[in-house]
XYZ file of C-alpha atoms in Angstrom:
342
model
C 8.815 -2.714 45.785
C 10.816 0.279 44.125
C 14.497 -0.026 44.564
C 17.088 2.142 43.502
C 20.553 0.487 42.962
C 23.672 2.990 43.014
C 26.717 2.008 41.432
C 28.338 4.674 39.077
C 31.578 3.192 37.620
C 33.877 1.699 36.671
C 32.963 -0.551 33.490
C 34.136 -3.653 35.507
C 32.580 -2.854 38.820
C 29.234 -1.905 37.076
C 29.333 -5.504 35.510
C 30.156 -7.102 38.568
C 27.209 -5.686 40.446
C 24.738 -6.796 37.392
C 23.910 -10.203 39.117
C 22.051 -8.174 41.816
C 19.338 -7.325 39.296
C 18.451 -11.030 38.550
C 18.909 -11.929 42.516
C 16.228 -9.306 43.373
C 14.180 -10.155 40.301
C 13.953 -13.767 41.522
C 13.284 -13.156 45.039
C 10.895 -10.219 44.669
C 8.895 -10.670 41.664
C 7.170 -7.347 40.491
C 9.700 -5.327 41.960
C 11.175 -2.179 40.001
C 14.658 -1.824 40.065
C 15.983 1.632 39.000
C 19.970 2.112 38.543
C 21.967 5.251 38.633
C 25.175 4.901 36.581
C 27.777 7.014 34.570
C 26.202 7.618 31.116
C 29.185 6.091 28.878
C 27.943 2.758 30.842
C 24.168 3.518 30.658
C 23.949 1.130 27.467
C 25.378 -1.698 29.176
C 22.522 -1.409 31.750
C 19.876 -0.976 29.068
C 20.366 -4.351 27.953
C 20.503 -5.755 31.393
C 17.024 -7.654 31.568
C 15.242 -6.729 34.791
C 16.344 -3.134 34.837
C 13.316 -1.010 34.632
C 14.708 2.667 34.224
C 18.619 3.747 34.164
C 19.380 6.983 35.208
C 22.497 8.535 33.742
C 24.793 10.925 35.207
C 28.021 12.345 34.459
C 30.027 12.877 37.933
C 33.282 12.233 36.404
C 32.752 15.138 34.007
C 31.056 17.414 36.420
C 33.741 17.535 38.911
C 36.103 18.818 36.281
C 34.221 21.972 35.765
C 31.854 22.104 38.686
C 31.029 25.612 38.360
C 30.667 25.720 34.787
C 27.069 26.978 33.421
C 26.831 23.747 31.525
C 27.736 21.584 34.553
C 25.107 23.272 36.794
C 22.310 22.772 34.221
C 22.923 19.088 33.827
C 23.284 18.752 37.592
C 19.880 20.185 38.065
C 18.715 18.130 34.986
C 20.003 14.908 36.503
C 18.489 15.519 40.123
C 15.099 16.399 38.657
C 15.208 12.809 36.786
C 16.617 11.124 39.974
C 13.667 12.154 42.115
C 11.026 11.768 39.888
C 10.470 8.251 41.697
C 10.369 7.736 45.308
C 12.027 4.314 46.549
C 11.274 1.703 49.117
C 15.066 0.992 49.164
C 18.052 2.903 48.021
C 21.190 0.683 47.959
C 24.419 2.110 47.417
C 26.763 -0.731 45.974
C 29.514 1.342 45.478
C 30.517 2.912 48.689
C 32.238 5.936 47.825
C 31.477 9.524 48.627
C 30.063 10.528 45.170
C 27.644 6.923 45.093
C 26.687 8.328 48.938
C 25.839 11.670 47.549
C 23.380 10.076 44.725
C 21.862 7.793 47.212
C 21.449 10.946 49.675
C 19.566 13.147 47.037
C 17.201 10.268 46.020
C 13.939 10.610 47.353
C 12.507 7.701 49.814
C 8.912 6.753 49.857
C 7.485 6.495 53.373
C 8.945 4.024 55.455
C 12.015 3.474 52.863
C 15.221 2.970 53.882
C 18.914 3.771 52.467
C 21.462 0.885 52.608
C 25.010 0.766 52.333
C 28.370 -1.039 53.453
C 29.591 -0.320 56.508
C 33.345 -1.396 56.092
C 36.104 -1.393 53.606
C 36.635 -5.133 51.826
C 39.965 -5.991 50.574
C 41.187 -4.422 47.670
C 38.131 -2.007 47.160
C 37.716 1.358 47.507
C 35.661 2.591 50.539
C 34.767 6.115 51.788
C 33.400 7.008 55.177
C 30.212 9.150 53.963
C 28.430 5.957 52.535
C 28.121 4.936 55.881
C 26.805 8.168 56.965
C 24.322 8.552 54.793
C 22.887 5.037 55.138
C 19.860 4.218 57.535
C 21.174 0.966 57.541
C 24.929 0.104 57.241
C 25.847 -3.489 56.611
C 29.246 -5.179 57.424
C 30.756 -7.729 54.672
C 33.799 -9.962 55.551
C 36.692 -8.164 54.269
C 37.837 -11.107 51.708
C 34.559 -11.123 49.729
C 34.948 -11.260 46.010
C 33.362 -7.987 43.946
C 30.503 -9.931 42.746
C 29.825 -11.652 45.852
C 30.126 -8.467 47.869
C 27.346 -6.507 45.910
C 25.286 -9.638 46.018
C 25.511 -9.846 49.735
C 24.732 -6.233 50.329
C 21.664 -6.352 48.414
C 20.341 -9.890 49.679
C 20.766 -8.748 53.203
C 19.252 -5.288 52.853
C 16.117 -6.973 51.326
C 15.930 -10.009 53.279
C 16.524 -12.757 50.597
C 18.494 -15.373 49.679
C 20.618 -15.011 46.342
C 20.627 -17.351 43.297
C 23.141 -20.092 43.540
C 25.049 -18.846 40.885
C 25.545 -15.176 39.458
C 23.428 -14.245 36.456
C 24.442 -11.306 34.735
C 21.394 -10.707 32.456
C 22.914 -9.890 29.293
C 21.385 -12.667 27.176
C 19.765 -11.315 24.026
C 17.041 -12.494 21.944
C 18.207 -13.827 18.315
C 16.712 -11.166 16.244
C 18.064 -8.230 18.079
C 21.758 -10.199 17.888
C 21.218 -10.248 14.032
C 20.047 -6.270 14.010
C 23.228 -5.518 16.191
C 25.563 -7.465 14.318
C 24.429 -5.719 10.602
C 25.892 -2.574 12.247
C 29.352 -4.016 12.200
C 31.228 -6.303 10.300
C 29.830 -9.770 10.624
C 32.483 -12.201 12.467
C 33.147 -16.120 12.017
C 31.346 -18.026 14.937
C 34.845 -19.710 15.835
C 36.625 -16.232 16.374
C 38.324 -15.626 19.441
C 38.600 -12.021 20.425
C 42.006 -10.893 22.320
C 41.334 -7.917 24.766
C 44.950 -6.756 25.631
C 43.817 -2.960 26.380
C 43.520 -1.937 30.164
C 43.661 1.061 31.975
C 46.951 0.386 34.027
C 50.387 -0.293 32.366
C 51.093 -3.269 35.149
C 48.153 -5.322 34.060
C 49.313 -5.860 30.405
C 50.614 -8.986 28.775
C 53.718 -8.824 26.726
C 53.012 -7.988 23.120
C 55.398 -10.763 22.035
C 52.941 -13.154 24.476
C 49.943 -11.816 22.400
C 51.576 -12.969 18.939
C 52.250 -16.592 20.214
C 49.071 -16.899 21.607
C 47.389 -15.545 18.288
C 49.746 -17.838 16.189
C 48.625 -20.617 18.349
C 44.646 -19.657 18.152
C 45.287 -19.579 14.131
C 46.960 -22.873 13.787
C 44.167 -24.545 15.903
C 41.428 -22.880 13.266
C 40.443 -19.911 15.497
C 40.243 -16.396 13.601
C 41.513 -13.833 16.034
C 39.990 -10.159 16.509
C 41.600 -7.380 18.584
C 39.555 -4.683 20.215
C 40.527 -1.231 21.083
C 39.414 1.884 22.812
C 42.228 4.382 22.377
C 44.819 5.301 20.150
C 47.543 3.316 22.085
C 45.591 -0.048 22.073
C 44.983 0.585 18.263
C 48.534 0.618 18.051
C 49.106 -2.578 20.009
C 46.047 -4.179 17.877
C 47.567 -3.265 14.588
C 51.059 -4.758 15.750
C 49.583 -7.987 16.665
C 47.480 -8.201 13.415
C 50.481 -7.461 11.324
C 52.829 -10.009 13.133
C 49.736 -12.713 12.834
C 48.651 -11.668 8.916
C 45.643 -10.024 7.795
C 44.157 -13.228 6.543
C 43.517 -14.776 10.165
C 43.429 -11.486 12.609
C 41.124 -8.720 12.297
C 41.305 -5.528 14.011
C 37.880 -4.235 14.895
C 36.683 -0.526 14.309
C 36.471 1.760 17.366
C 33.072 0.652 18.867
C 30.784 1.675 21.060
C 30.351 -0.304 24.357
C 26.694 -1.456 23.273
C 28.408 -2.682 19.754
C 31.349 -4.090 21.425
C 29.151 -6.137 23.647
C 27.375 -7.082 20.531
C 30.731 -8.009 18.829
C 31.743 -10.347 21.633
C 28.574 -12.120 22.086
C 29.135 -13.568 18.564
C 32.649 -15.042 19.200
C 33.598 -18.413 20.396
C 35.435 -16.943 23.198
C 37.657 -14.208 24.710
C 41.260 -14.079 26.221
C 41.906 -10.762 28.014
C 43.721 -9.042 30.710
C 41.911 -8.079 34.059
C 39.558 -5.050 32.410
C 36.043 -4.071 32.038
C 35.840 -5.655 28.448
C 37.197 -8.784 30.070
C 34.504 -8.821 32.723
C 31.814 -8.097 29.942
C 32.857 -11.568 28.581
C 32.433 -13.176 31.827
C 28.678 -11.642 32.137
C 28.115 -13.289 28.359
C 28.964 -16.409 29.762
C 31.575 -16.755 27.091
C 34.509 -19.205 27.367
C 37.159 -16.650 28.517
C 40.784 -16.988 30.083
C 41.504 -13.549 32.206
C 44.889 -12.921 32.741
C 46.478 -11.661 35.963
C 50.054 -10.464 36.991
C 48.743 -9.991 40.590
C 47.133 -12.253 43.092
C 44.202 -10.577 42.989
C 41.952 -12.764 40.671
C 40.130 -14.076 43.467
C 38.617 -10.408 44.212
C 37.544 -9.489 40.579
C 37.927 -12.933 38.306
C 35.577 -15.559 37.511
C 34.551 -17.434 40.511
C 35.428 -21.462 39.609
C 32.760 -22.547 41.948
C 29.876 -21.078 40.185
C 31.322 -20.055 36.798
C 32.162 -23.113 34.595
C 33.544 -21.436 31.514
C 35.931 -18.800 32.599
C 39.291 -19.319 34.383
C 41.629 -16.925 35.553
C 45.287 -17.410 35.190
C 47.869 -15.866 37.476
C 51.719 -15.688 37.525
C 54.640 -13.133 38.385
C 55.920 -11.361 36.685
C 53.588 -12.464 34.089
C 51.472 -15.974 33.025
C 53.538 -17.757 30.340
C 52.038 -18.218 26.827
C 51.658 -22.255 27.606
C 49.747 -21.346 30.834
C 47.061 -19.257 29.043
C 46.862 -21.902 26.215
C 45.997 -24.640 28.412
C 43.786 -22.684 30.206
C 42.068 -22.009 26.881
C 41.998 -25.255 25.999
C 40.201 -25.892 29.338
C 37.608 -23.244 28.702
C 36.796 -24.464 25.096
C 36.386 -27.880 25.835
C 34.410 -27.273 29.074
C 37.069 -28.857 31.284
C 37.911 -25.386 33.343
C 39.813 -25.648 36.283
C 41.485 -22.706 38.044
C 45.021 -21.997 36.802
C 47.720 -20.450 38.957
C 51.064 -20.501 37.111
C 53.935 -19.481 39.307
């Protein structure tokens, strides 16, 4: 059976959909699973066990200059690549107009069908064309978490029962890990990465909180590493590192998504705000605390019923340093409990 998954962006959304691959592989041995995704996220899918072919696109870029000659050329090449294979099932996991367009362009095998969401779930994006394009539109309960939404949609489309717990498929063999780490500075195995960067300012945690948390980690014997993906995030990482002292706090260089994933995989754990990089930490099954200023952890955060080494901390206007620290102690000792500091 040949299956095409369509989940184009963003980074966190792509990570949330990864367990679909392992669910399908377990239920339908021998199935060929291809995936269409934004080119910038393709390296993550390339390392996901069970993905046969990653089909990159640049829809975010193309829509900025849709009539440009280079856009037309790249779009034509993408369509040709997409249609090289015919599929028994095309599953639009995203539910947007752009993903519906990709699903419509994909070629079906005789008897093949397109599947998509029939409705919007709480807190998610949804646009009607995904339902219009589908041969079968599947309704999902409104209050369904992001990981569960994709897993349930695919399972109901293909007629199987998902695995008991989500498996993101990002585990790597030791040899690959050594090759990957040789490309960047080797880090101590007890390093804790702090992920402060996010695309939304209202998801950020105060700089003073990061410094205070870093001081607690260093006092407990954990070196601290700081990642960044922009000039603004670099400035924040440098400010935190300067306050903590260069001997125990390291600012990583700007890393590709693949290299950043490798570096995180070598850490003892990660503490971060609600962001794509934090969701990668969950996918790597690292001890992880995810910080929320909004009561949305139920939708995008780790599920305490099935994920034993991660926890979300929520409070308004923002969680305290002590709440995050206590959550980290639980993660690092395996005594994880959901935390809501109000």
